[in-house]
Structures are given as C-alpha cells and as structure tokens.
Short mmCIF file of N, CA and C in Angstrom, two decimals:
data_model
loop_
_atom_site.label_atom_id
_atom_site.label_comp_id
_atom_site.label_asym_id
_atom_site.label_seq_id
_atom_site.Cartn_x
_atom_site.Cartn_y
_atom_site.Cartn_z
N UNK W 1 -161.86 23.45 9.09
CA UNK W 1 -162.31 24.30 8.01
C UNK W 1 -161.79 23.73 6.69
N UNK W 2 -162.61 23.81 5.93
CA UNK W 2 -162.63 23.04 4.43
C UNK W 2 -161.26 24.06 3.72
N UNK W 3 -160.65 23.43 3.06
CA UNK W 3 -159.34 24.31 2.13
C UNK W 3 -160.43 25.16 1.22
N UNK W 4 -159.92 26.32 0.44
CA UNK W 4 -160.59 26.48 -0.30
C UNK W 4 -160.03 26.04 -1.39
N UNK W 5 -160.84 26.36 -2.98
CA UNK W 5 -160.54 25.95 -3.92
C UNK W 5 -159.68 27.47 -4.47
N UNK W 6 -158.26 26.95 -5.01
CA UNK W 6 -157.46 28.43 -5.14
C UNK W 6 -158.35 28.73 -6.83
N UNK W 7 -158.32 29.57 -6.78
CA UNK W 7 -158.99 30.29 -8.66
C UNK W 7 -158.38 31.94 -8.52
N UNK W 8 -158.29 32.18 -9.40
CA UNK W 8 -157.55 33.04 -9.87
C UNK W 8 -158.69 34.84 -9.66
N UNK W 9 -157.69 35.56 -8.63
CA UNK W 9 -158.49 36.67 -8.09
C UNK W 9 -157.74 38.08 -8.71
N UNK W 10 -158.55 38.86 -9.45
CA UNK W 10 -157.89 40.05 -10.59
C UNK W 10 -157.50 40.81 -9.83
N UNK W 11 -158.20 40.89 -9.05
CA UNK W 11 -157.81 41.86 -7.59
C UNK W 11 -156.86 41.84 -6.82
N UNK W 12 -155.91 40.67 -6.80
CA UNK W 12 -155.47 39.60 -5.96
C UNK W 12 -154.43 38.57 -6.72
N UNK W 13 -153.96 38.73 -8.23
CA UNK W 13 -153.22 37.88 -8.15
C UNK W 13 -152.02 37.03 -8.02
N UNK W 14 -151.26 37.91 -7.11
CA UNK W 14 -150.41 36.99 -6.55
C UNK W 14 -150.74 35.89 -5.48
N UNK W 15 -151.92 35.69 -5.54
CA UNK W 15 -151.86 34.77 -4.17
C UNK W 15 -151.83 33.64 -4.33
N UNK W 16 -151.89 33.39 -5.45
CA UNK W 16 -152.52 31.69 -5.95
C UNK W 16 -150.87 31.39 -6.65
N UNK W 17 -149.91 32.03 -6.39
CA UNK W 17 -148.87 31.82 -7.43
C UNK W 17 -147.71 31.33 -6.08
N UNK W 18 -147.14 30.48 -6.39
CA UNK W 18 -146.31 29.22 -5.06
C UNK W 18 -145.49 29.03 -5.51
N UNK W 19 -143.79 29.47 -5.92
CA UNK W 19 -143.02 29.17 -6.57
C UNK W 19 -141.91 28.04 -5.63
N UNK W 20 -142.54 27.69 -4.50
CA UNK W 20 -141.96 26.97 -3.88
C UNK W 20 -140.25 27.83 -3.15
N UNK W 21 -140.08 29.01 -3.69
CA UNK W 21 -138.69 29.56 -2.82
C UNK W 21 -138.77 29.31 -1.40
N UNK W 22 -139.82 29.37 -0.17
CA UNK W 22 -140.27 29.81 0.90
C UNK W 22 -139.41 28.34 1.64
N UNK W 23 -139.39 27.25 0.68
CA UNK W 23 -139.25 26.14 1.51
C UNK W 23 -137.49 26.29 1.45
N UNK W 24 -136.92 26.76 0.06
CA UNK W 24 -135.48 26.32 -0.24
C UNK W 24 -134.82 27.50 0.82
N UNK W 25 -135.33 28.90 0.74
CA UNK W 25 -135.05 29.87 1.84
C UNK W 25 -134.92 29.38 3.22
N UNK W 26 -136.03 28.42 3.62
CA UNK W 26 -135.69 27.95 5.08
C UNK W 26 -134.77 27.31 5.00
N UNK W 27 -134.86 26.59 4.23
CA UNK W 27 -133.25 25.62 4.30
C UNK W 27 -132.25 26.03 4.33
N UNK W 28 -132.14 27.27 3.92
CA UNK W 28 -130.78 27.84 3.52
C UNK W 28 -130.73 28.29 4.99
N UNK W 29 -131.46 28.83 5.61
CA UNK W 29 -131.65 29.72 6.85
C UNK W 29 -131.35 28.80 8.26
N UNK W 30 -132.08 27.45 8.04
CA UNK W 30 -131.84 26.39 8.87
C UNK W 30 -130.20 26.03 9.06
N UNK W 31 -129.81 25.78 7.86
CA UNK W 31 -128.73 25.31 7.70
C UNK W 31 -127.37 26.33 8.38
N UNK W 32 -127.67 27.44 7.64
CA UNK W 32 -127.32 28.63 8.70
C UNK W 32 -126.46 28.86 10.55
N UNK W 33 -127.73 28.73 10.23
CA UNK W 33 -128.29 28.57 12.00
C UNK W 33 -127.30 27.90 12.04
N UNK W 34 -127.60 26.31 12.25
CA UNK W 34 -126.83 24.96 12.43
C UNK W 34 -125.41 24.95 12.33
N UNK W 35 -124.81 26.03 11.21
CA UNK W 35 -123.12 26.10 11.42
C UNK W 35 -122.76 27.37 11.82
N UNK W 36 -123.22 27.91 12.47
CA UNK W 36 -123.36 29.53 13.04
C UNK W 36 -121.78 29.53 13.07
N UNK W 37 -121.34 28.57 13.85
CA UNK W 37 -119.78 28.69 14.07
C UNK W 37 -118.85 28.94 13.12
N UNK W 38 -119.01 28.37 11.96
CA UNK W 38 -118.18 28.40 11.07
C UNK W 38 -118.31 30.03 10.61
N UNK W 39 -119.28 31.14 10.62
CA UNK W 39 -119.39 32.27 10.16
C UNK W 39 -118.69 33.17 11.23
N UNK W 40 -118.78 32.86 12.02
CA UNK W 40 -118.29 33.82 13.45
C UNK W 40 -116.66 34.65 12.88
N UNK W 41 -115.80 33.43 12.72
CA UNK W 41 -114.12 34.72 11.74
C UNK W 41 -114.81 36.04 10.83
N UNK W 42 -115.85 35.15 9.87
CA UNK W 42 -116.29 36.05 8.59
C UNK W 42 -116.87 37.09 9.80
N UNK W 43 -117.84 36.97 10.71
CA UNK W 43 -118.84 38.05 10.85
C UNK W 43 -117.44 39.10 12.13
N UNK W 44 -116.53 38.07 12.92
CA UNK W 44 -115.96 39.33 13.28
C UNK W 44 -115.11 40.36 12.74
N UNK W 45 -114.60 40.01 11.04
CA UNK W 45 -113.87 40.79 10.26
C UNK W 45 -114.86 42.11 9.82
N UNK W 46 -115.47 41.21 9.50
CA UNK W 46 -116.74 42.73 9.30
C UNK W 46 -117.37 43.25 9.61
N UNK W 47 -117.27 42.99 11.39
CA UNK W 47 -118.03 43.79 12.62
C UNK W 47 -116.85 44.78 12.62
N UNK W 48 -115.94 44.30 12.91
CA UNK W 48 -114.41 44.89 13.21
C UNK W 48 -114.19 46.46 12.00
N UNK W 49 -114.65 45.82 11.15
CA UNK W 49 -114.27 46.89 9.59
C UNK W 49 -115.25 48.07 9.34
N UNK W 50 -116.62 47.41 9.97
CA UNK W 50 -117.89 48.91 10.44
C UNK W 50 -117.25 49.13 11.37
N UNK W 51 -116.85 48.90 12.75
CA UNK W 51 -116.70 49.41 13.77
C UNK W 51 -115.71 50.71 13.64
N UNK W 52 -115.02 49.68 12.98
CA UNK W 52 -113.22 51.16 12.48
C UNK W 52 -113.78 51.93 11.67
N UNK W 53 -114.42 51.81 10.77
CA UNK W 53 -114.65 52.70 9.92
C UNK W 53 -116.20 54.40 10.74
N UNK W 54 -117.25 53.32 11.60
CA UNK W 54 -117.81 54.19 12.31
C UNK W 54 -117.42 54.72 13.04
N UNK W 55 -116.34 54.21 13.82
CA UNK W 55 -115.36 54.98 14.93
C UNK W 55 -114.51 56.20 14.21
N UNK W 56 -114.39 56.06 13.02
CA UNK W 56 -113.31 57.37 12.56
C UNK W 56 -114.55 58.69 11.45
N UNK W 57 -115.59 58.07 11.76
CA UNK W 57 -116.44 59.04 10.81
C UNK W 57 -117.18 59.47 12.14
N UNK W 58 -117.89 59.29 13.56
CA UNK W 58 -118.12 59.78 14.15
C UNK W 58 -117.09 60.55 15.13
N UNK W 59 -115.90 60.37 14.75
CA UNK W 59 -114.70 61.02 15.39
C UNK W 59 -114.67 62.51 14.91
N UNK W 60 -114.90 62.41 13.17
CA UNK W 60 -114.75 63.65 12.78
C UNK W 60 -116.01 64.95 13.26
N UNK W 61 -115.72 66.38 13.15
CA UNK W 61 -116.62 67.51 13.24
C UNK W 61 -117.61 67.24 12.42
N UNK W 62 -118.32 67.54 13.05
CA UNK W 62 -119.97 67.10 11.76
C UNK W 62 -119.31 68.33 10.44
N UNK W 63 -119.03 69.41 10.96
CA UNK W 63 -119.42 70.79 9.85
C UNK W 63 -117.58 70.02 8.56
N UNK W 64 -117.00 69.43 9.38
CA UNK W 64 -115.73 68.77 8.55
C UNK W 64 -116.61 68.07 7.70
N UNK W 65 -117.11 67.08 8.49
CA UNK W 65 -117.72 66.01 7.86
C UNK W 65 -118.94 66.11 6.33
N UNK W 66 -119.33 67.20 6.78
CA UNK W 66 -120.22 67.43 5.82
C UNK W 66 -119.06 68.30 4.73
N UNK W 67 -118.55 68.64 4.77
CA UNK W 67 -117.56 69.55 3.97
C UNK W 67 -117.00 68.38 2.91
N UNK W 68 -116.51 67.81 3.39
CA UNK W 68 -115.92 65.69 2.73
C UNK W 68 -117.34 65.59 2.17
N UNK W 69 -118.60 65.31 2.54
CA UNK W 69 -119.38 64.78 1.95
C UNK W 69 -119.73 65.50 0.54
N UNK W 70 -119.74 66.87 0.76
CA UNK W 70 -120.04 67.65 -0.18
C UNK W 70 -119.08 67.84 -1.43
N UNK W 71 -117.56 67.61 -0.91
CA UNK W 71 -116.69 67.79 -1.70
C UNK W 71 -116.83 66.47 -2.70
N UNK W 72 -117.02 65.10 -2.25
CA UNK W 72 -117.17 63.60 -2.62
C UNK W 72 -118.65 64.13 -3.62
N UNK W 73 -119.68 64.16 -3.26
CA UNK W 73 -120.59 64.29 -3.92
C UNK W 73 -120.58 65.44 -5.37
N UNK W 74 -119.93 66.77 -5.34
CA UNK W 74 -119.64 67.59 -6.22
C UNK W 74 -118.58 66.28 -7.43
N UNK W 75 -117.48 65.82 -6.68
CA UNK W 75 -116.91 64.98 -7.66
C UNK W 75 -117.47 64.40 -8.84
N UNK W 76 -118.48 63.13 -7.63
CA UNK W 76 -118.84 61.83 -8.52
C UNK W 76 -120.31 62.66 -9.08
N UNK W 77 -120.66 63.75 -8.86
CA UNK W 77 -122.37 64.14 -9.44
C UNK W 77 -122.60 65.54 -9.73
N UNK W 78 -121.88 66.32 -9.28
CA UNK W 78 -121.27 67.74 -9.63
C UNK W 78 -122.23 68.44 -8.42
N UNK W 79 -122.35 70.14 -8.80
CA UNK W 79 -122.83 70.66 -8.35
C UNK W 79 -123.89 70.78 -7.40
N UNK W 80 -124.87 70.31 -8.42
CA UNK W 80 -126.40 70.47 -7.60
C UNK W 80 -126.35 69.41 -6.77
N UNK W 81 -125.71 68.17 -6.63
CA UNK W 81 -125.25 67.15 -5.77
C UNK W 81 -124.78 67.44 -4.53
N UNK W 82 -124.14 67.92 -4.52
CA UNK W 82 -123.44 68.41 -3.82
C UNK W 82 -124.08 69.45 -2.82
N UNK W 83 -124.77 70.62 -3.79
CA UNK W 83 -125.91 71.36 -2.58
C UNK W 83 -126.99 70.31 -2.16
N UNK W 84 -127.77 70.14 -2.87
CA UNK W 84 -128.86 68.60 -1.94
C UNK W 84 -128.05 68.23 -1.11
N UNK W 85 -126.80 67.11 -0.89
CA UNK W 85 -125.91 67.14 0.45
C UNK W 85 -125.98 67.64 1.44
N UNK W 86 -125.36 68.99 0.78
CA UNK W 86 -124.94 70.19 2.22
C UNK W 86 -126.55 70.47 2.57
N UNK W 87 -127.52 70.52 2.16
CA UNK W 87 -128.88 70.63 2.64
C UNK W 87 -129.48 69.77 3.55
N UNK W 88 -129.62 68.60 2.46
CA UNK W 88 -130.27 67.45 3.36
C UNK W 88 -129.25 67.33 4.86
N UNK W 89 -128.07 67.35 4.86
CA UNK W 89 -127.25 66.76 5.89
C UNK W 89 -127.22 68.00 6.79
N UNK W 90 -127.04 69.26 6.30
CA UNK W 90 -127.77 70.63 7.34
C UNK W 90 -129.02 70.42 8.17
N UNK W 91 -130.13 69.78 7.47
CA UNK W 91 -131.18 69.75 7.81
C UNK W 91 -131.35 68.77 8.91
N UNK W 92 -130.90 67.64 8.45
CA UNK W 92 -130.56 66.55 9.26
C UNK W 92 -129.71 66.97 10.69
N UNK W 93 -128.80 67.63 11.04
CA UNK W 93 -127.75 68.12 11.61
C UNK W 93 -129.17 69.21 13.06
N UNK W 94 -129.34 69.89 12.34
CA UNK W 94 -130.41 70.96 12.66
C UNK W 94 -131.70 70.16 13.14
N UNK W 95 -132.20 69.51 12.64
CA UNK W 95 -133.70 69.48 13.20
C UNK W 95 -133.61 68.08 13.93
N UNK W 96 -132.86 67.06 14.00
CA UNK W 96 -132.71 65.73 14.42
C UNK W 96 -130.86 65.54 14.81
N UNK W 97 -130.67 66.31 15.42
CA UNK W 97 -129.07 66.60 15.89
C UNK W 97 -128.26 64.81 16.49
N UNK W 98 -129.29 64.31 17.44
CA UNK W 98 -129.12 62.92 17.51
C UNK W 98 -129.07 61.93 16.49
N UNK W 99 -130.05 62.26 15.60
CA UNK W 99 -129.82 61.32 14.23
C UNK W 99 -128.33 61.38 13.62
N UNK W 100 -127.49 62.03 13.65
CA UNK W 100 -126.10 62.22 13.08
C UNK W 100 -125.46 61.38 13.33
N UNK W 101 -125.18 61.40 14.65
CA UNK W 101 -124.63 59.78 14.71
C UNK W 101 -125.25 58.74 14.21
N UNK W 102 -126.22 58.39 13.78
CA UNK W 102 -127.26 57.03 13.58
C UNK W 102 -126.35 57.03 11.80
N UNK W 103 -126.69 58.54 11.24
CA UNK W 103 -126.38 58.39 9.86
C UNK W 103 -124.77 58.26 10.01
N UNK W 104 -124.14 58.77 10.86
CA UNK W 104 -122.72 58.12 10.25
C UNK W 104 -122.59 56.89 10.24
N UNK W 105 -123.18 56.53 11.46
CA UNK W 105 -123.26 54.80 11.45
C UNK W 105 -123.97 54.09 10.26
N UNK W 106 -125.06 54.63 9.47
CA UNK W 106 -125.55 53.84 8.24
C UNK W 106 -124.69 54.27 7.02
N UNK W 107 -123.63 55.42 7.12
CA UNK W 107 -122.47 55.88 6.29
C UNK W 107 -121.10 54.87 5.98
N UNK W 108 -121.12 54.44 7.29
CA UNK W 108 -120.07 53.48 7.77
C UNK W 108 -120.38 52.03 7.29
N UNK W 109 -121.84 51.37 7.53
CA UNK W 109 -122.14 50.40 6.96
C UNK W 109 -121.75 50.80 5.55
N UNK W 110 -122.64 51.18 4.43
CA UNK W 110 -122.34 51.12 3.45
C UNK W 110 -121.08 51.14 2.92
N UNK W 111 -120.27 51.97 3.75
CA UNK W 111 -118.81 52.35 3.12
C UNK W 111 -118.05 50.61 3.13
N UNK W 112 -118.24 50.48 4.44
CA UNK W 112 -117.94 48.70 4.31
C UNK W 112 -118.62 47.74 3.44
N UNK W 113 -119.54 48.45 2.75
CA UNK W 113 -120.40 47.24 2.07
C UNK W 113 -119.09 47.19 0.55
N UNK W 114 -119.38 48.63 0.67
CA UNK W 114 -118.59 48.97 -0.93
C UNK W 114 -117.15 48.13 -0.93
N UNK W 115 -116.55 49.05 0.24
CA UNK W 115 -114.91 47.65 0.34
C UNK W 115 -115.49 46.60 0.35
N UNK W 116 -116.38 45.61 0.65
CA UNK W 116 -116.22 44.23 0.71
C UNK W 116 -116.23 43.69 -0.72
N UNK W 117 -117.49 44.37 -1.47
CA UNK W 117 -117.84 44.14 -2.62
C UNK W 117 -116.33 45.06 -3.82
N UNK W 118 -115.45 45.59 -3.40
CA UNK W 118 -115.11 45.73 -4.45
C UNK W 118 -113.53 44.53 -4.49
N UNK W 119 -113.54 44.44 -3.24
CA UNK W 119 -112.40 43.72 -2.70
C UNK W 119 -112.51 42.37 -3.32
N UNK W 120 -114.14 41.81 -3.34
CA UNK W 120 -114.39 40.62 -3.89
C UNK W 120 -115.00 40.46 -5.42
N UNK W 121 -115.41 41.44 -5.44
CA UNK W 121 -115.94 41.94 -6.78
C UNK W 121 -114.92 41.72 -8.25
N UNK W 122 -113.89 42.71 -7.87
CA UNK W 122 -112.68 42.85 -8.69
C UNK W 122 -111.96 42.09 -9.29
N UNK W 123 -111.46 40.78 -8.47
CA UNK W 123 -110.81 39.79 -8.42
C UNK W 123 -111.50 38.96 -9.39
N UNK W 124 -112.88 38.63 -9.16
CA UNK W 124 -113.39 37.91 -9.51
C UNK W 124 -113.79 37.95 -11.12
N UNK W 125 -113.61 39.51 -11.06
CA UNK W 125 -114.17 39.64 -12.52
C UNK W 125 -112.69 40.09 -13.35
N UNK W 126 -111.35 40.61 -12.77
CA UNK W 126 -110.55 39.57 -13.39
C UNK W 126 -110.88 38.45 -14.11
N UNK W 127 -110.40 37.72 -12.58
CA UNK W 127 -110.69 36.11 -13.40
C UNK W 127 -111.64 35.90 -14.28
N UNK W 128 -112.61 36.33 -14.31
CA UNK W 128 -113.70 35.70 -15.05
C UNK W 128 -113.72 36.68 -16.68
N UNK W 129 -112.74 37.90 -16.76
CA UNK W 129 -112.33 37.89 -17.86
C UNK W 129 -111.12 37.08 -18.84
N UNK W 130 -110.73 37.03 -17.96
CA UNK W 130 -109.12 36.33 -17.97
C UNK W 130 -109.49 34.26 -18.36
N UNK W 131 -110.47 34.03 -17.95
CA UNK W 131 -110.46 32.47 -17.36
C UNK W 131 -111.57 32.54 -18.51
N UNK W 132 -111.61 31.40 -19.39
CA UNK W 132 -113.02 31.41 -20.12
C UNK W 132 -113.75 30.25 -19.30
N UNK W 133 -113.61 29.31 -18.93
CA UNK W 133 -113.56 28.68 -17.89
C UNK W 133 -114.70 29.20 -16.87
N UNK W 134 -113.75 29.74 -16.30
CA UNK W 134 -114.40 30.56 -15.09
C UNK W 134 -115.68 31.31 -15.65
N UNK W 135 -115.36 31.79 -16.59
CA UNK W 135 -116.32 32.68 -17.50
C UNK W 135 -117.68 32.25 -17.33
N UNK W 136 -117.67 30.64 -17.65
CA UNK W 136 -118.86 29.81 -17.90
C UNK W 136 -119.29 29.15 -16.80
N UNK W 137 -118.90 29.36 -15.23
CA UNK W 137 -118.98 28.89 -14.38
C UNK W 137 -119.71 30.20 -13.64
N UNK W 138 -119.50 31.29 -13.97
CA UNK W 138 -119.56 32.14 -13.40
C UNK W 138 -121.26 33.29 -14.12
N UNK W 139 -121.25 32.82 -15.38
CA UNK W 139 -122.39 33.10 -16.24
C UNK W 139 -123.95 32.96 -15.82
N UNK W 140 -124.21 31.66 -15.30
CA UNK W 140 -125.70 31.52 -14.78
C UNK W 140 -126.01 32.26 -13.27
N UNK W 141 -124.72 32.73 -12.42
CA UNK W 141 -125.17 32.95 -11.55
C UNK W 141 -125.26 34.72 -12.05
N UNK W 142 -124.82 35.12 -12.30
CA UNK W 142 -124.70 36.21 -13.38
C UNK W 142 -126.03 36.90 -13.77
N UNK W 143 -126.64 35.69 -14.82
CA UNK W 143 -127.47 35.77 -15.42
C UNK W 143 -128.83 35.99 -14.48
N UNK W 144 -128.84 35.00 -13.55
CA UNK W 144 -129.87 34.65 -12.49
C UNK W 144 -129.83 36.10 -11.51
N UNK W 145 -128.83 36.88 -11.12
CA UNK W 145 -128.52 38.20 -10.10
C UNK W 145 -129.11 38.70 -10.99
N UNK W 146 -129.32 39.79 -12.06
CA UNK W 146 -129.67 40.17 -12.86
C UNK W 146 -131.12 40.28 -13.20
N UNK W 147 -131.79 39.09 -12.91
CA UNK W 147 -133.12 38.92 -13.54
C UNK W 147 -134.24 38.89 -12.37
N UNK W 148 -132.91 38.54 -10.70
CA UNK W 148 -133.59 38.94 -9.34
C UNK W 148 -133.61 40.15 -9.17
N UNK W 149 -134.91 40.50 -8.87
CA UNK W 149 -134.74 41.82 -7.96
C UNK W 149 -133.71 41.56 -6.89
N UNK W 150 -133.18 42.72 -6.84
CA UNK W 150 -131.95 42.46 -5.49
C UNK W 150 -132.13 42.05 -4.21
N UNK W 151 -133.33 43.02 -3.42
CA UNK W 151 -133.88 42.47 -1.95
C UNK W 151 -133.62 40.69 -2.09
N UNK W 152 -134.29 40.20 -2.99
CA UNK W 152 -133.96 38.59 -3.25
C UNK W 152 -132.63 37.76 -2.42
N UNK W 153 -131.79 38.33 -3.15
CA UNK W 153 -130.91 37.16 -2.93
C UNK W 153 -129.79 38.53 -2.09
N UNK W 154 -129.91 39.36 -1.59
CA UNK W 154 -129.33 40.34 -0.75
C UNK W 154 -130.01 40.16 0.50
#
C-alpha cells in the first residue's frame, strides 16, 4: 500500500505533527530494561516504604481513619473540606465496603510519593538556593518540568 501524502487535517491536527519523542522514550525504556539490576535497592526501598506505610493505614478502624482524614483535611482546607471527606469516604465505606482497602492502599502510595519528593525535593532546593552554580545547572531542567505537562516526564 502506497504511503500517503501527510497534509494537514482541521479535524485532525495532531496527526501530521512527529516530534520525534516516541524514539528517545524507547531508548530511555530500552535502556531501562537492560540495567533492571541496578534499580532493584532503589525499587526495594520504596516497595518497603508503601508497604509500611499501607500496612499501618489499613491497620487502623476505618471510622478512626476517616476521623484523621477529616481532621487533616479541615486543617490544610477548612471546613467544607473536610465534610466532602467525611462524605465522599462515608460513601465510599457504605456502598463499595471492599474498595477501602484499595483506597488506603492508593492513600499509602501517595503518602510515599510526598516523602520521597520532599525528602529529595528539599535538599535540592537548598542547594540550588544556596549554590549559584547549582542554580544554573539546575535551571533548564526547571524550566523544561514546567512547560511539560506532567503525565510527560512522570
């Protein structure tokens, strides 16, 4: 079958647009793969750090649990935060009783996402106030996070 000729479709135009990422992504992904080993310390610290952390949030009473959530949410968002919470997570609790565990477990991820990122986060931006140096080393990638949508490079 003959290629077609690409031309530009109003209906349609992302299709004709090839920024070439698709190839540098495999590579990155290939490459990956290929030293799997070397990630295995990194990935069991932070299997280990959801695990502890899902193990002590499905430990607790859901009606505790939601009580913490509600109290955390009134903090950082006040009031009406806080009822949406105790609702949605009532509701949740009530009509999908099995899902509770699923959400502590996607509670637990995030909570580990936050320690990783603030653990590495912090430091860094120290330094990179502190370091002018660093500052300028640290600027394009900066600049470039920023201007990606996140799904991207997350």
């Amino acid at each position: 079958m003959a290629e077609q000729e690409k031309t530009f479709d109003f209906l349609n135009p992302f299709i004709s647009v090839d920024l070439g990422l698709s190839d540098w992504a495999d590579g990155i992904k290939t490459w990956a793969s290929a030293n799997r080993d070397a990630f295995q310390p990194t990935k069991r610290v932070i299997n280990e750090m959801i695990v502890g952390i899902d193990t002590l949030f499905q430990s607790v009473p859901p009606i505790i649990m939601l009580i913490i959530l509600a109290l955390i949410a009134w903090q950082a968002a006040g009031r009406r935060v806080a009822i949406l919470v105790i609702v949605s997570m009532s509701v949740l609790g009530f009509l999908a009783p099995n899902a509770w565990g699923l959400a502590m477990t996607t509670l637990a991820i995030v909570v580990s996402s936050v320690i990783l990122c603030v653990l590495i986060g912090l430091p860094l931006g120290i330094l990179t106030g502190k370091n002018d140096l660093f500052e300028q080393l640290m600027r394009p990638f900066l600049d470039t996070m920023q201007t990606i949508p996140a799904f991207v490079y997350l």
